[in-house]
Short mmCIF file of C-alpha atoms and ligand atoms in Angstrom, two decimals:
data_model
loop_
_atom_site.label_atom_id
_atom_site.label_comp_id
_atom_site.label_asym_id
_atom_site.label_seq_id
_atom_site.Cartn_x
_atom_site.Cartn_y
_atom_site.Cartn_z
CA MET A 1 23.10 -47.29 -28.26
CA PHE A 2 25.65 -48.51 -25.91
CA ARG A 3 27.02 -50.82 -28.63
CA ASP A 4 27.21 -47.96 -31.01
CA VAL A 5 29.23 -45.73 -28.63
CA ARG A 6 31.12 -48.76 -27.35
CA PHE A 7 30.49 -47.72 -23.69
CA LEU A 8 28.20 -49.61 -21.25
CA GLY A 9 26.09 -46.90 -19.58
CA ASN A 10 25.82 -47.01 -15.68
CA ASP A 11 24.40 -44.87 -12.77
CA ARG A 12 27.56 -42.57 -12.92
CA LEU A 13 27.95 -42.02 -16.69
CA ALA A 14 25.08 -42.52 -19.00
CA PRO A 15 25.98 -41.51 -22.54
CA CYS A 16 22.28 -42.51 -23.43
CA THR A 17 20.79 -39.56 -21.71
CA ARG A 18 22.99 -37.14 -23.64
CA LEU A 19 22.63 -38.73 -26.85
CA LEU A 20 18.91 -39.72 -26.82
CA LYS A 21 17.52 -36.90 -24.74
CA GLN A 22 19.71 -33.88 -23.99
CA ILE A 23 21.15 -33.31 -27.67
CA PRO A 24 17.71 -33.74 -29.41
CA CYS A 25 16.06 -31.65 -26.82
CA ARG A 26 18.73 -28.86 -27.06
CA GLU A 27 18.46 -28.98 -30.98
CA TRP A 28 14.71 -28.64 -30.79
CA MET A 29 15.05 -25.90 -28.26
CA ASP A 30 17.61 -24.04 -30.35
CA ALA A 31 15.22 -24.10 -33.37
CA HIS A 32 11.92 -23.32 -31.74
CA ALA A 33 12.26 -21.84 -28.23
CA ASP A 34 13.30 -18.23 -27.85
CA PRO A 35 15.32 -18.07 -24.28
CA ALA A 36 13.73 -14.59 -23.92
CA ASP A 37 10.32 -16.13 -23.36
CA THR A 38 10.88 -19.77 -22.67
CA LEU A 39 11.22 -21.64 -19.33
CA VAL A 40 12.64 -25.09 -19.18
CA TYR A 41 10.87 -27.21 -16.64
CA VAL A 42 12.92 -30.14 -15.39
CA GLY A 43 11.02 -32.96 -13.57
CA ILE A 44 13.60 -34.39 -11.29
CA GLU A 45 12.43 -35.66 -7.91
CA ASN A 46 12.92 -33.85 -4.48
CA THR A 47 15.60 -36.15 -3.31
CA ARG A 48 18.98 -35.07 -1.94
CA ARG A 49 20.87 -36.71 -4.83
CA ASP A 50 18.61 -35.01 -7.43
CA ARG A 51 18.59 -31.73 -5.71
CA ALA A 52 22.54 -31.79 -5.77
CA ARG A 53 22.19 -31.85 -9.65
CA ILE A 54 20.12 -28.65 -9.94
CA PRO A 55 23.03 -26.17 -10.38
CA ALA A 56 24.68 -28.35 -13.13
CA ILE A 57 21.45 -28.80 -14.89
CA ALA A 58 20.64 -25.12 -14.78
CA ARG A 59 24.10 -24.16 -15.99
CA ASN A 60 23.93 -26.56 -18.90
CA TRP A 61 20.51 -25.09 -19.87
CA LYS A 62 21.56 -21.51 -20.19
CA PRO A 63 20.63 -19.31 -21.77
CA TRP A 64 17.16 -20.76 -20.85
CA VAL A 65 15.92 -20.03 -17.48
CA THR A 66 15.12 -23.39 -15.50
CA ARG A 67 12.44 -24.51 -12.99
CA PHE A 68 12.27 -27.57 -10.93
CA PRO A 69 8.69 -27.77 -9.69
CA LEU A 70 9.00 -30.74 -7.82
CA CYS A 71 12.03 -29.58 -5.82
CA GLY A 72 10.86 -26.37 -4.09
CA LYS A 73 12.99 -25.63 -1.09
CA ARG A 74 9.87 -25.15 1.17
CA GLU A 75 8.06 -27.98 -0.21
CA PRO A 76 8.24 -31.37 1.37
CA ALA A 77 9.08 -34.13 -0.84
CA ARG A 78 5.93 -35.54 -2.27
CA ALA A 79 5.22 -39.26 -2.66
CA LYS A 80 5.35 -40.48 -6.32
CA GLU A 81 1.80 -41.90 -5.76
CA ASP A 82 0.40 -38.67 -4.79
CA LEU A 83 1.84 -37.00 -7.84
CA LEU A 84 0.44 -39.74 -10.02
CA THR A 85 -2.98 -39.34 -8.29
CA GLU A 86 -2.96 -35.56 -8.91
CA ALA A 87 -2.07 -36.19 -12.61
CA ARG A 88 -4.95 -38.63 -12.90
CA ALA A 89 -7.31 -36.03 -11.39
CA LEU A 90 -6.09 -33.65 -13.90
CA GLY A 91 -6.97 -36.01 -16.75
CA VAL A 92 -3.28 -36.97 -17.46
CA ALA A 93 -2.74 -40.61 -17.71
CA PRO A 94 0.59 -41.62 -16.00
CA PRO A 95 3.19 -43.43 -18.20
CA ARG A 96 2.45 -47.07 -18.63
CA MET A 97 5.24 -48.52 -16.61
CA TYR A 98 3.74 -47.24 -13.24
CA GLU A 99 0.73 -49.57 -13.78
CA PRO A 100 2.75 -52.88 -13.34
CA GLY A 101 4.68 -51.34 -10.34
CA PHE A 102 7.91 -49.88 -11.81
CA GLY A 103 9.28 -46.94 -9.98
CA HIS A 104 9.79 -45.00 -13.02
CA ASN A 105 9.00 -44.94 -16.70
CA ASN A 106 12.60 -44.26 -18.00
CA CYS A 107 13.48 -46.42 -20.88
CA GLY A 108 10.77 -49.09 -20.30
CA GLY A 109 11.75 -49.59 -16.76
CA ALA A 110 15.26 -50.47 -17.49
CA CYS A 111 17.14 -47.25 -16.88
CA VAL A 112 20.81 -47.65 -16.16
CA ARG A 113 20.67 -44.75 -14.04
CA ALA A 114 17.64 -45.01 -11.94
CA SER A 115 18.09 -45.05 -8.36
CA ALA A 116 15.83 -46.78 -5.77
CA SER A 117 13.72 -43.52 -6.13
CA GLY A 118 13.49 -44.17 -9.87
CA SER A 119 14.87 -40.89 -11.05
CA ALA A 120 17.05 -40.57 -13.94
S1 SF4 B 1 16.30 -43.15 -19.04
FE1 SF4 B 1 18.12 -44.00 -18.03
S2 SF4 B 1 18.65 -45.58 -19.60
FE2 SF4 B 1 17.05 -44.19 -20.64
S3 SF4 B 1 18.47 -42.62 -21.70
FE3 SF4 B 1 18.03 -41.88 -19.59
S4 SF4 B 1 19.75 -42.41 -18.41
FE4 SF4 B 1 19.79 -43.65 -20.27
#
């Protein structure tokens, strides 16, 4: 994809996330999800860096209303392993890249944007 757009994605500017995720998701939402009865859940982590992204993400998703369930103001940051354990207990298998020890599952563990916390 970077070759197609002639730009090497990095942790500051990642055209991949716009072209591979945001645009297709937005097109699907436009076609299938009425903003009047649909919430957009965004799974960013409860880190200072990710919390700083919330206003822009919420603004970009308008007219849909957004929720950030991992970033509650009164909730302490939860360790990823705790979240994965909770998912397993609910019968949800974590994405495969966690098993060999990757900090995230984004793009096969090779996300250009992932921080040490592994969020993208
Ligand atoms: S997960 Fe990372 S590499 Fe993959 S599309 Fe998103 S920003 Fe790009």
